[in-house]
Coordinates of C-alpha atoms and ligand atoms in Angstrom, one line a residue:
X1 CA 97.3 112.7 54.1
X2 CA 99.4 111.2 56.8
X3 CA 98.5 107.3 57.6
X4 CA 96.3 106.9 60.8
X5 CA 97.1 105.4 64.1
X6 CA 95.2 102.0 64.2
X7 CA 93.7 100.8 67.1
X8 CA 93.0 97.7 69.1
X9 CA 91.3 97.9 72.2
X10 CA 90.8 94.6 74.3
X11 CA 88.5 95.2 76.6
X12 CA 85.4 97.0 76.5
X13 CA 84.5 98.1 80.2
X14 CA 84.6 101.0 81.7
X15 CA 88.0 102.5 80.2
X16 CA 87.4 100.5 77.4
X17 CA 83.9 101.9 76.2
X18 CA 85.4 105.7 77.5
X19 CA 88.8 105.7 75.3
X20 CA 86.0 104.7 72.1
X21 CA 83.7 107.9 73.2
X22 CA 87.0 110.2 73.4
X23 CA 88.4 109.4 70.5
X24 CA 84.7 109.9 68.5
X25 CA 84.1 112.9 70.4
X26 CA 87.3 114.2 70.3
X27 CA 88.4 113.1 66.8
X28 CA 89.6 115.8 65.4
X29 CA 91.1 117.9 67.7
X30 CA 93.4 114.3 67.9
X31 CA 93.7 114.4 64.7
X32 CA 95.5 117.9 64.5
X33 CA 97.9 117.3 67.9
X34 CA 98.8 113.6 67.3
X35 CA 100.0 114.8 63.5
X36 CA 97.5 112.4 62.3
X37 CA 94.1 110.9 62.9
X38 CA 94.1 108.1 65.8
X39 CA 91.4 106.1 64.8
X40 CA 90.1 102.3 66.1
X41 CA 90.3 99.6 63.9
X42 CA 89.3 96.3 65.9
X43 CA 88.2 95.8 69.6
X44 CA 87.4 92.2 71.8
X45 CA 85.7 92.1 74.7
X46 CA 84.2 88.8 76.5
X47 CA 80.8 89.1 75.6
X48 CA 80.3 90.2 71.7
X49 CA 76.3 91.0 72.6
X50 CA 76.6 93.0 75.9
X51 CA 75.2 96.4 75.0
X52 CA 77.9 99.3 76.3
X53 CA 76.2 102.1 74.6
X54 CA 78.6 102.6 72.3
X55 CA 78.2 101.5 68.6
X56 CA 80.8 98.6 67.9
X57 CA 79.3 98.4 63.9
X58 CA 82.5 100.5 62.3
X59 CA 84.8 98.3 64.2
X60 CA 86.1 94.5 63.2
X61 CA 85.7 92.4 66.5
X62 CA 88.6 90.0 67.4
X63 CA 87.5 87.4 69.9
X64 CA 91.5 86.5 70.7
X65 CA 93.0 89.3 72.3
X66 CA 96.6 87.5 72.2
X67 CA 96.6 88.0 68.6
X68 CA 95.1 91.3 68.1
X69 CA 98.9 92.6 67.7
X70 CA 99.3 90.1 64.8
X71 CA 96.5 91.6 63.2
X72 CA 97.5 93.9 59.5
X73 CA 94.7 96.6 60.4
X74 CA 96.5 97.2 64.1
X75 CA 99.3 99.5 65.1
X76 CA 98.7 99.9 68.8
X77 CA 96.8 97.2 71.4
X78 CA 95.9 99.4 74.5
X79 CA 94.7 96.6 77.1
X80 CA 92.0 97.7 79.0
X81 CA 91.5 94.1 80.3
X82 CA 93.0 94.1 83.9
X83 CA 94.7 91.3 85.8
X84 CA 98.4 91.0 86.6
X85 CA 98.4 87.8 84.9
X86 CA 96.5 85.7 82.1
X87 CA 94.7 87.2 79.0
X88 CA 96.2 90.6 79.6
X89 CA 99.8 89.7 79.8
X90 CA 99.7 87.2 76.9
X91 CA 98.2 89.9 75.0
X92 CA 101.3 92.3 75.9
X93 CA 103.8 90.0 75.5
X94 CA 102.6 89.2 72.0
X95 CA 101.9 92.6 71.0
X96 CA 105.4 93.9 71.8
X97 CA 107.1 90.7 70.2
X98 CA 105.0 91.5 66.8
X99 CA 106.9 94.9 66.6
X100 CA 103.6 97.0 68.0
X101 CA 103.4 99.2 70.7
X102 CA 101.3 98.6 73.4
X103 CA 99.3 101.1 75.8
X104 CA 97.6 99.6 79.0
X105 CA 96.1 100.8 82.2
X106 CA 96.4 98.0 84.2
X107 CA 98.8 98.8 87.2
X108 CA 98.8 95.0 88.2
X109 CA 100.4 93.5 85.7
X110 CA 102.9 96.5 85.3
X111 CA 103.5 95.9 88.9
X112 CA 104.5 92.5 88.1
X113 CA 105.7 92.3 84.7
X114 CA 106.5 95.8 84.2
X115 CA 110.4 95.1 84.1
X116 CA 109.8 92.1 81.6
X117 CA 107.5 94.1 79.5
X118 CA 109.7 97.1 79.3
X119 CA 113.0 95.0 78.5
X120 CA 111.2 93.7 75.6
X121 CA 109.8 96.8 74.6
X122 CA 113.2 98.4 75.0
X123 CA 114.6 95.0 72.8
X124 CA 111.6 95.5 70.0
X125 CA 112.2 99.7 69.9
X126 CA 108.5 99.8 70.8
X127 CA 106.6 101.8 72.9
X128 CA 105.8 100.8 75.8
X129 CA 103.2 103.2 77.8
X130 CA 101.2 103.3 80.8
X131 CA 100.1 106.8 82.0
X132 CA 96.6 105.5 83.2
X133 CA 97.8 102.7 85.7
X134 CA 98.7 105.6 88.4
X135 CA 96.7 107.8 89.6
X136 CA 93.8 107.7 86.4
X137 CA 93.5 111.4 84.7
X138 CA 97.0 112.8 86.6
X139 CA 99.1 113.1 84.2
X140 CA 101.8 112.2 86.8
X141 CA 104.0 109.2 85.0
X142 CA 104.6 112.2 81.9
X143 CA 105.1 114.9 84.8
X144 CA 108.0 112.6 86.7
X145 CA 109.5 111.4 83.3
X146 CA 109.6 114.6 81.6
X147 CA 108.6 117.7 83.5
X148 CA 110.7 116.7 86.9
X149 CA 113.3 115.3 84.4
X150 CA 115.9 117.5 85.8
X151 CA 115.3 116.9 89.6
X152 CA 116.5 114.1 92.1
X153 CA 113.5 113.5 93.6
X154 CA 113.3 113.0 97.5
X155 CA 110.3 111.7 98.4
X156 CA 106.9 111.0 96.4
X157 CA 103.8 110.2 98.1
X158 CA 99.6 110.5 97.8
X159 CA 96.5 109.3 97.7
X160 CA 97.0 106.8 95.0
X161 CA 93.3 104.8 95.3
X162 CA 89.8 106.6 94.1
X163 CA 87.1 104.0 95.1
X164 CA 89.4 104.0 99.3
X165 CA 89.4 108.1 98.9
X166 CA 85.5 108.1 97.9
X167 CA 84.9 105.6 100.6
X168 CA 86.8 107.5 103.4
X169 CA 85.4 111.3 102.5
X170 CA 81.6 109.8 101.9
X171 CA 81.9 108.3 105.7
X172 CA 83.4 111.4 106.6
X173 CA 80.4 113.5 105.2
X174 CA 77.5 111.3 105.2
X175 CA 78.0 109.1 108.6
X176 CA 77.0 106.1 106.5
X177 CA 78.8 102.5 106.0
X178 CA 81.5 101.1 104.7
X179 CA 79.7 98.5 102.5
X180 CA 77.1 100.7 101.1
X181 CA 79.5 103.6 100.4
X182 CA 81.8 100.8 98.4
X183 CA 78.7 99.4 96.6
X184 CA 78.3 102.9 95.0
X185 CA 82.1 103.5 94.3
X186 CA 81.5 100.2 92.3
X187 CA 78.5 101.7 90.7
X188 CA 80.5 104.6 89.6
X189 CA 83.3 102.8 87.7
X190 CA 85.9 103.4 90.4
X191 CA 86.5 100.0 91.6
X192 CA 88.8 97.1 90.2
X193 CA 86.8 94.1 89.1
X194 CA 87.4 92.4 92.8
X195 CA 86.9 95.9 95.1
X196 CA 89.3 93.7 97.3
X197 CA 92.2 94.9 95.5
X198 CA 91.0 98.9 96.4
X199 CA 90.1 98.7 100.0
X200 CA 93.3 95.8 100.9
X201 CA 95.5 98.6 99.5
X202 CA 96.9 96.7 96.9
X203 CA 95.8 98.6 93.7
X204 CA 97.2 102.2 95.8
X205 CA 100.6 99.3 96.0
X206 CA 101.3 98.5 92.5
X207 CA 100.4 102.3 91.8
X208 CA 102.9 103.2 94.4
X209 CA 105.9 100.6 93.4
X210 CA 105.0 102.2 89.7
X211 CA 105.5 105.6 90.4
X212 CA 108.7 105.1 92.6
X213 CA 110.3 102.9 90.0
X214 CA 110.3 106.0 88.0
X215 CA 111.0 109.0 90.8
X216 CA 113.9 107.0 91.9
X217 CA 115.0 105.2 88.8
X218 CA 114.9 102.0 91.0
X219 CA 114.0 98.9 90.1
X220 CA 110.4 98.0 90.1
X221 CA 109.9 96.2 93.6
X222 CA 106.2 95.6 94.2
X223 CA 106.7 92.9 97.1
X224 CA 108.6 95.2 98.9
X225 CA 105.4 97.9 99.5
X226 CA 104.4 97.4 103.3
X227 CA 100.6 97.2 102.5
X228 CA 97.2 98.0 104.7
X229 CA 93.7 99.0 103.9
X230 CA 91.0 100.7 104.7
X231 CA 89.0 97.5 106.1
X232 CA 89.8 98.1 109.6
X233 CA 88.6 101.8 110.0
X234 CA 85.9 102.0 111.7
X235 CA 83.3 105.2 112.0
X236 CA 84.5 105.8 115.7
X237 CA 88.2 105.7 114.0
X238 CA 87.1 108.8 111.4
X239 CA 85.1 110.7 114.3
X240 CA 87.9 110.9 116.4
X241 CA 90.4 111.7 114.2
X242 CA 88.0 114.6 113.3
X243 CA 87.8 115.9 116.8
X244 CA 91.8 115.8 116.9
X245 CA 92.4 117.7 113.7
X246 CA 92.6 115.3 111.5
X247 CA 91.3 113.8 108.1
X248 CA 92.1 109.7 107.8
X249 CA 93.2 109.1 104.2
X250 CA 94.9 105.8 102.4
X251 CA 98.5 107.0 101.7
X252 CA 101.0 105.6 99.7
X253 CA 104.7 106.9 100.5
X254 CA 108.0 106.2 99.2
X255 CA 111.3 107.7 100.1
X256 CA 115.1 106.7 99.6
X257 CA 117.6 106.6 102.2
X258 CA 121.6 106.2 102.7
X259 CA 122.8 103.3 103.7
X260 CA 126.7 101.8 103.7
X261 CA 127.1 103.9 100.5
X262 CA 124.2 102.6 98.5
X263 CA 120.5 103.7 98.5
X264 CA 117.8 101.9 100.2
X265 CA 113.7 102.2 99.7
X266 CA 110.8 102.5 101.4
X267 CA 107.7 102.0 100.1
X268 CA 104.5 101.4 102.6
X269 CA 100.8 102.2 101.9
X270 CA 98.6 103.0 105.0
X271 CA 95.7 105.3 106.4
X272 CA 97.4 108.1 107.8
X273 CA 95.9 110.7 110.1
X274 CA 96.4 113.7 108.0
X275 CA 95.9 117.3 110.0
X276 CA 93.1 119.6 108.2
X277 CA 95.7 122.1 107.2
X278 CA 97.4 119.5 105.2
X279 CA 96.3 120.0 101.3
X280 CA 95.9 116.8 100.8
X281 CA 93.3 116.4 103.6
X282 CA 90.8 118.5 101.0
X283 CA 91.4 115.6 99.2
X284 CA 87.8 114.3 98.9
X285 CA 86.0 111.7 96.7
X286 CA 87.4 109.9 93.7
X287 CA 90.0 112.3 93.8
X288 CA 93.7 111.5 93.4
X289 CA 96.8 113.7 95.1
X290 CA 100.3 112.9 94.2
X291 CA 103.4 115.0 96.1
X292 CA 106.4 115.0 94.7
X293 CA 109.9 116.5 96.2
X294 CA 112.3 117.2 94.0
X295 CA 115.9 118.8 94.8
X296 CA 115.6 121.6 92.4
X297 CA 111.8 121.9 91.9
X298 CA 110.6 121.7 95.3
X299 CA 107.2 120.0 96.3
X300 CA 105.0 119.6 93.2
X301 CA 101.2 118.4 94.0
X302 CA 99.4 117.1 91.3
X303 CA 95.5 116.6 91.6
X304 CA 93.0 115.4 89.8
X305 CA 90.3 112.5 89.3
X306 CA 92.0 109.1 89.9
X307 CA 89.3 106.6 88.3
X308 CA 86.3 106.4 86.5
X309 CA 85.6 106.7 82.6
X310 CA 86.1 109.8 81.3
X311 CA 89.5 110.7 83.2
X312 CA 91.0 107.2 82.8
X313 CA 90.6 107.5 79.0
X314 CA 91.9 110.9 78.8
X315 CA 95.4 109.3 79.9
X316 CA 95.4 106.1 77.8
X317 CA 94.8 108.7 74.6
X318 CA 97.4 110.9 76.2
X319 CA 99.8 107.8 75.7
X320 CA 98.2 107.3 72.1
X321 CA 98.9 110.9 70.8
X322 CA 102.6 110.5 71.7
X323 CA 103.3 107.4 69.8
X324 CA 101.4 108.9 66.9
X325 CA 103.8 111.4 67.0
X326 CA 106.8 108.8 66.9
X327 CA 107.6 108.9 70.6
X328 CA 109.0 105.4 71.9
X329 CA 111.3 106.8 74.6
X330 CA 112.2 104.0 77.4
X331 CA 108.8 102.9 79.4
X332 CA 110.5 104.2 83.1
X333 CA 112.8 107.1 83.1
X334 CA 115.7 105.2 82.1
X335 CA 116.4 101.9 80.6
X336 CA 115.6 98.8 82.1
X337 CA 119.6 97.8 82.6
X338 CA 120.0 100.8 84.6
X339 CA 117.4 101.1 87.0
X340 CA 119.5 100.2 90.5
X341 CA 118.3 97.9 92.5
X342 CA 117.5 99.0 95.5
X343 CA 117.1 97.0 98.6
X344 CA 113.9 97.3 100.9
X345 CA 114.2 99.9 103.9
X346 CA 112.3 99.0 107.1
X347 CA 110.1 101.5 108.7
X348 CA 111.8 100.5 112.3
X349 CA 114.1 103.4 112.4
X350 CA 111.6 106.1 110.9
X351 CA 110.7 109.1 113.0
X352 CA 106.7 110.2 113.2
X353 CA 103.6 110.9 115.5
X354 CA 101.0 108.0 115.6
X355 CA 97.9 106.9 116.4
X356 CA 97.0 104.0 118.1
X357 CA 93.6 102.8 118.5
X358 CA 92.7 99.5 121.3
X359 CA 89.5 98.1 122.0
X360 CA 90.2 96.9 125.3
X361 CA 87.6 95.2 127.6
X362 CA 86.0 97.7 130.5
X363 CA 87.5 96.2 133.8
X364 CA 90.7 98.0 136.1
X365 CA 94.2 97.8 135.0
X366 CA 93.2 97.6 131.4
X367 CA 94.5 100.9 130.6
X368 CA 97.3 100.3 133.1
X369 CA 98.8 97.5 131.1
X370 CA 98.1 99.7 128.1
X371 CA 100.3 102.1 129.6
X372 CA 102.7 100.7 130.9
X373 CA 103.7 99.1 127.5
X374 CA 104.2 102.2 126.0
X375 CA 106.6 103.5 128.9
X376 CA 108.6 100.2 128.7
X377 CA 109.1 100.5 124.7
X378 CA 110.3 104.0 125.8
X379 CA 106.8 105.7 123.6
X380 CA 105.6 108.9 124.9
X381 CA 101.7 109.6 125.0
X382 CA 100.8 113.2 124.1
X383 CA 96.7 112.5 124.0
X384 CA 94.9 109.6 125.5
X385 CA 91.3 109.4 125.0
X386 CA 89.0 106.8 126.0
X387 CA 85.1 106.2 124.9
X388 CA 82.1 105.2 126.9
X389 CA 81.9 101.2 126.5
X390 CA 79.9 99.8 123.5
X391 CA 76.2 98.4 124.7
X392 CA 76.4 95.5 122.2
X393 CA 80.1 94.0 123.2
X394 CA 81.1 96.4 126.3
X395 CA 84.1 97.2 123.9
X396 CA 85.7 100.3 125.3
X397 CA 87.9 102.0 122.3
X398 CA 90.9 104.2 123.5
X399 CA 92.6 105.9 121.2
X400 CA 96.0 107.5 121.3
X401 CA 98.5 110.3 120.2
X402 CA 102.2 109.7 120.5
X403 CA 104.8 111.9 120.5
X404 CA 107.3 112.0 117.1
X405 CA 109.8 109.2 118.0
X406 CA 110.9 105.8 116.5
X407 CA 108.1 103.5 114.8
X408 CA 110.1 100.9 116.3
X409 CA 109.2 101.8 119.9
X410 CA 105.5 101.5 118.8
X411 CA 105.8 98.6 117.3
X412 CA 107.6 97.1 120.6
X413 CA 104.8 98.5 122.3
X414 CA 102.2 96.6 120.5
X415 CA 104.5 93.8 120.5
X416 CA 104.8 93.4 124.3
X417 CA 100.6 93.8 124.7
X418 CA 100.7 91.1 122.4
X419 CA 98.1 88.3 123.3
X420 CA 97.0 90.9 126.4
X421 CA 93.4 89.6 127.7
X422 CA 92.8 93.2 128.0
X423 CA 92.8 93.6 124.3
X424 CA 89.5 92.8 122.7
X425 CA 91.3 92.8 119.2
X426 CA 94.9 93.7 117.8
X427 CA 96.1 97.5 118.0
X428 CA 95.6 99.6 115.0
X429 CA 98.4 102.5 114.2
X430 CA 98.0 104.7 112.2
X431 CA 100.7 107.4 111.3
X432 CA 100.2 110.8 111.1
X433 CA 101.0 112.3 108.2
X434 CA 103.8 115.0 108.5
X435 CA 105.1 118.0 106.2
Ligands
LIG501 P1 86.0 96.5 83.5 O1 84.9 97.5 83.4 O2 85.9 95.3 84.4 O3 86.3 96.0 82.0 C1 87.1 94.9 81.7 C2 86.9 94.5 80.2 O4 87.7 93.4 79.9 C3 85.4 94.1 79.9 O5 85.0 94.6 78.7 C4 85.5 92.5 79.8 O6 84.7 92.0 78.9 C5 86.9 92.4 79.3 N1 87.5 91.1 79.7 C6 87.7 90.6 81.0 N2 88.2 89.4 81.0 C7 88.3 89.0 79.7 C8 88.8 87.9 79.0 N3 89.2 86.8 79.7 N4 88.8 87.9 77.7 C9 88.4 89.0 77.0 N5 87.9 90.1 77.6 C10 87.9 90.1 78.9 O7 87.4 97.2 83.8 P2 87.8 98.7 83.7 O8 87.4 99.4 84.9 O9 87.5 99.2 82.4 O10 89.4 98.5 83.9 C11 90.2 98.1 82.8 C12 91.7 98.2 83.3 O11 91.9 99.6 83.5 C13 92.1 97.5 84.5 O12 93.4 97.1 84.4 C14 91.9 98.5 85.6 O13 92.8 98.3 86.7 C15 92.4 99.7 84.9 N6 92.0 101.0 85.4 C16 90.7 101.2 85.6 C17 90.2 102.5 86.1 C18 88.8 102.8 86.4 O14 88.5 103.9 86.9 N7 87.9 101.9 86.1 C19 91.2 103.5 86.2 C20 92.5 103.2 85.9 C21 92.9 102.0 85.5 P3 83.1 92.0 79.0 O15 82.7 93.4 79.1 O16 82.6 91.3 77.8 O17 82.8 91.3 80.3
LIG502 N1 90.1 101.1 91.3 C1 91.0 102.2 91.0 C2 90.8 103.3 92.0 C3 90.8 102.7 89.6 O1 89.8 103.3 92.7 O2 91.7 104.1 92.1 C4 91.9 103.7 89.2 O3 93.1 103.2 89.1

């Protein structure tokens, strides 16, 4: 009888309390593709009493995560804790430097710490693994590392946030709010432990720095990801981009490009208007999409359900089975030493079609001055569209279509209506999402 996989599992959440049903339910199937049974040994949570409808009895309880990798009975910590920082670091940083490998699903502190954490796992020959941080029950870290391998890859981009994509298809649908759409996404397990981190566009970020790190064998650069939400769509944003062909969608994109011989990258996460015959605008709920372009392979889509119990577990156990079966391999696609550093690339001289919504106040010359900016930052209007004024504010909302041309000549647009009393608030773009 080959030795189990022993198991430590801080945190006892929503991932936490699905990777213990999986492996239950699961147990033996595990058992014969891992070489070996994976079984769990200890878990630690906050609150020893909360009830999680999962029987803790067969399991020792460990109120100090930071030393659960200390512990005889453990051979893995998976940290299901969350947080870039704090408990769930400490409890990575001591796992690996006891010798144990260490499976987490917490994108934040990989987008931080990930280089850290992976030089020491490197240093320790440990494993270091992290398929659930992008993109929940995709297998698309595995897919990039192993599948794509071969490939340079060009571009890689998706919907990279569940709890943004429910919100955005459920208003789509339904007609109804923001805040009571997101209540429910919370209600369902989607959302981080502060929402804000899903609907500021910072969880689709980290994902997004994570997964380009590894498509481009660049250096993990999380402060480099331009980042906006979803807080600023409105309903009248998502109908009109319906009656123009479109879909609005949180996007996270990142590409490479040339620059005095060395590479540069772009990394940005933004609605986009995407057009109806996109496939990733039948992209709808929790669902996750990642695209990715590679030289040889061409574009490979992978879908699939990007949070919530169930599929988030299925990828932390993914991670498990491959260390039972003695895989340590290096945490990104190549070692730590020799991911390049790659500095930021702006989006000034990227070419695209946007959309530009204004809430401008309901007197003459207002869409004069609107205009005119866009003719003297050289942008050329292919739709133009303006609503009925608001009864509440006597907000009108005009929304625009440009033709593909620099982003820079948008953004000089806005710039130059900058402080306009015509503008009730500050211009939202959007860009539209191309092939
Ligand atoms: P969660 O439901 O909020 O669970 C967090 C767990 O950590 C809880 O059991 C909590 O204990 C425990 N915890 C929090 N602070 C602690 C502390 N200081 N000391 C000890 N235990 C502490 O979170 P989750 O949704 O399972 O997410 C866990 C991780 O997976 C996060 O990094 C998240 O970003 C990531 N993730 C989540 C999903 C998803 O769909 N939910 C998908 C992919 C990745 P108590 O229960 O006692 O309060
Ligand atoms: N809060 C995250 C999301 C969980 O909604 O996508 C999965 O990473």
């Amino acid at each position: 009888m080959v030795a189990p996989l022993r198991i430590a599992l801080a945190g006892l959440g929503t991932v936490g309390a699905g990777v213990i049903r999986l492996v239950e339910a699961n147990a033996d199937l595990i058992a014969r593709r891992a070489g070996r049974p994976i079984v769990v040994t200890v878990v630690g949570a906050r609150d020893r009493n909360k009830d999680r409808g999962v029987d803790l009895s067969p399991y020792a309880w460990e109120d100090d995560m930071v030393i659960m990798g200390e512990r005889e009975d453990v051979d893995v910590v998976v940290e299901l804790v969350g947080g870039s920082d704090g408990p769930a670091l400490s409890c990575a940083r001591t796992t690996i430097e006891a010798g144990k490998a260490l499976v987490t699903a917490n994108k934040a502190m990989i987008a931080h710490h990930g280089l850290e954490l992976a030089a020491k796992a490197e240093a320790a020959k440990v494993a270091l693994k992290f398929e659930a941080a992008v993109a929940g029950g995709i297998p698309v870290i595995k897919a990039l590392r192993e599948g794509a391998a071969a490939n340079a890859i060009e571009r890689v981009y998706g919907i990279l946030n569940g709890t943004c994509n429910y919100i955005l298809s459920t208003m789509e649908d339904t007609g109804r709010g923001f805040g009571e759409v997101l209540s429910e996404a919370q209600a369902k397990g989607y959302a981080e432990a502060d929402p804000a981190f899903d609907v500021e566009g910072t969880d689709a970020a980290h994902k997004l720095s994570i997964l380009a790190a590894i498509a481009f064998g660049s250096k993990l650069d999380f402060a480099a990801v331009e980042t906006s939400g979803i807080t600023r769509l409105t309903a009248a944003d998502i109908a009109q981009a319906d009656a123009l062909g479109y879909v609005i969608r949180l996007i996270g994109m990142a590409d490479t490009e040339a620059h005095n011989g060395s590479q540069r990258l772009f990394q940005r996460v933004q609605p986009h208007l995407v057009p109806f015959d996109h496939p990733l605008a039948h992209v709808d709920g929790a669902t996750n999409a990642v695209v990715a372009e590679g030289n040889f392979s061409g574009r490979l889509l992978f879908q699939g359900a990007g949070a919530g119990e169930g599929p988030t577990a299925s990828a932390v156990v993914a991670d498990l089975i491959d260390i039972a079966r003695g895989e340590v391999g290096t945490p990104f696609s190549v070692p730590v030493a020799e991911l390049e550093a790659m500095a930021p690339a702006g989006a000034g001289q990227r070419q695209g079609r946007a959309y530009i919504r204004f809430m401008v106040a309901d007197r003459p010359g207002a869409l004069a001055e609107i205009t005119a900016a866009m003719r003297d930052a050289g942008v050329s209007i292919e739709s133009l569209i303006q609503k009925g004024r608001a009864a509440d504010s006597g907000a009108v909302m005009v929304a625009m279509v440009t033709h593909e041309g620099p982003e820079s000549a948008v953004s000089e647009a806005v710039r130059l209506l900058k402080g306009s009393d015509s503008l009730l608030e500050a211009p939202l773009v959007l860009q539209i999402l191309g092939d």
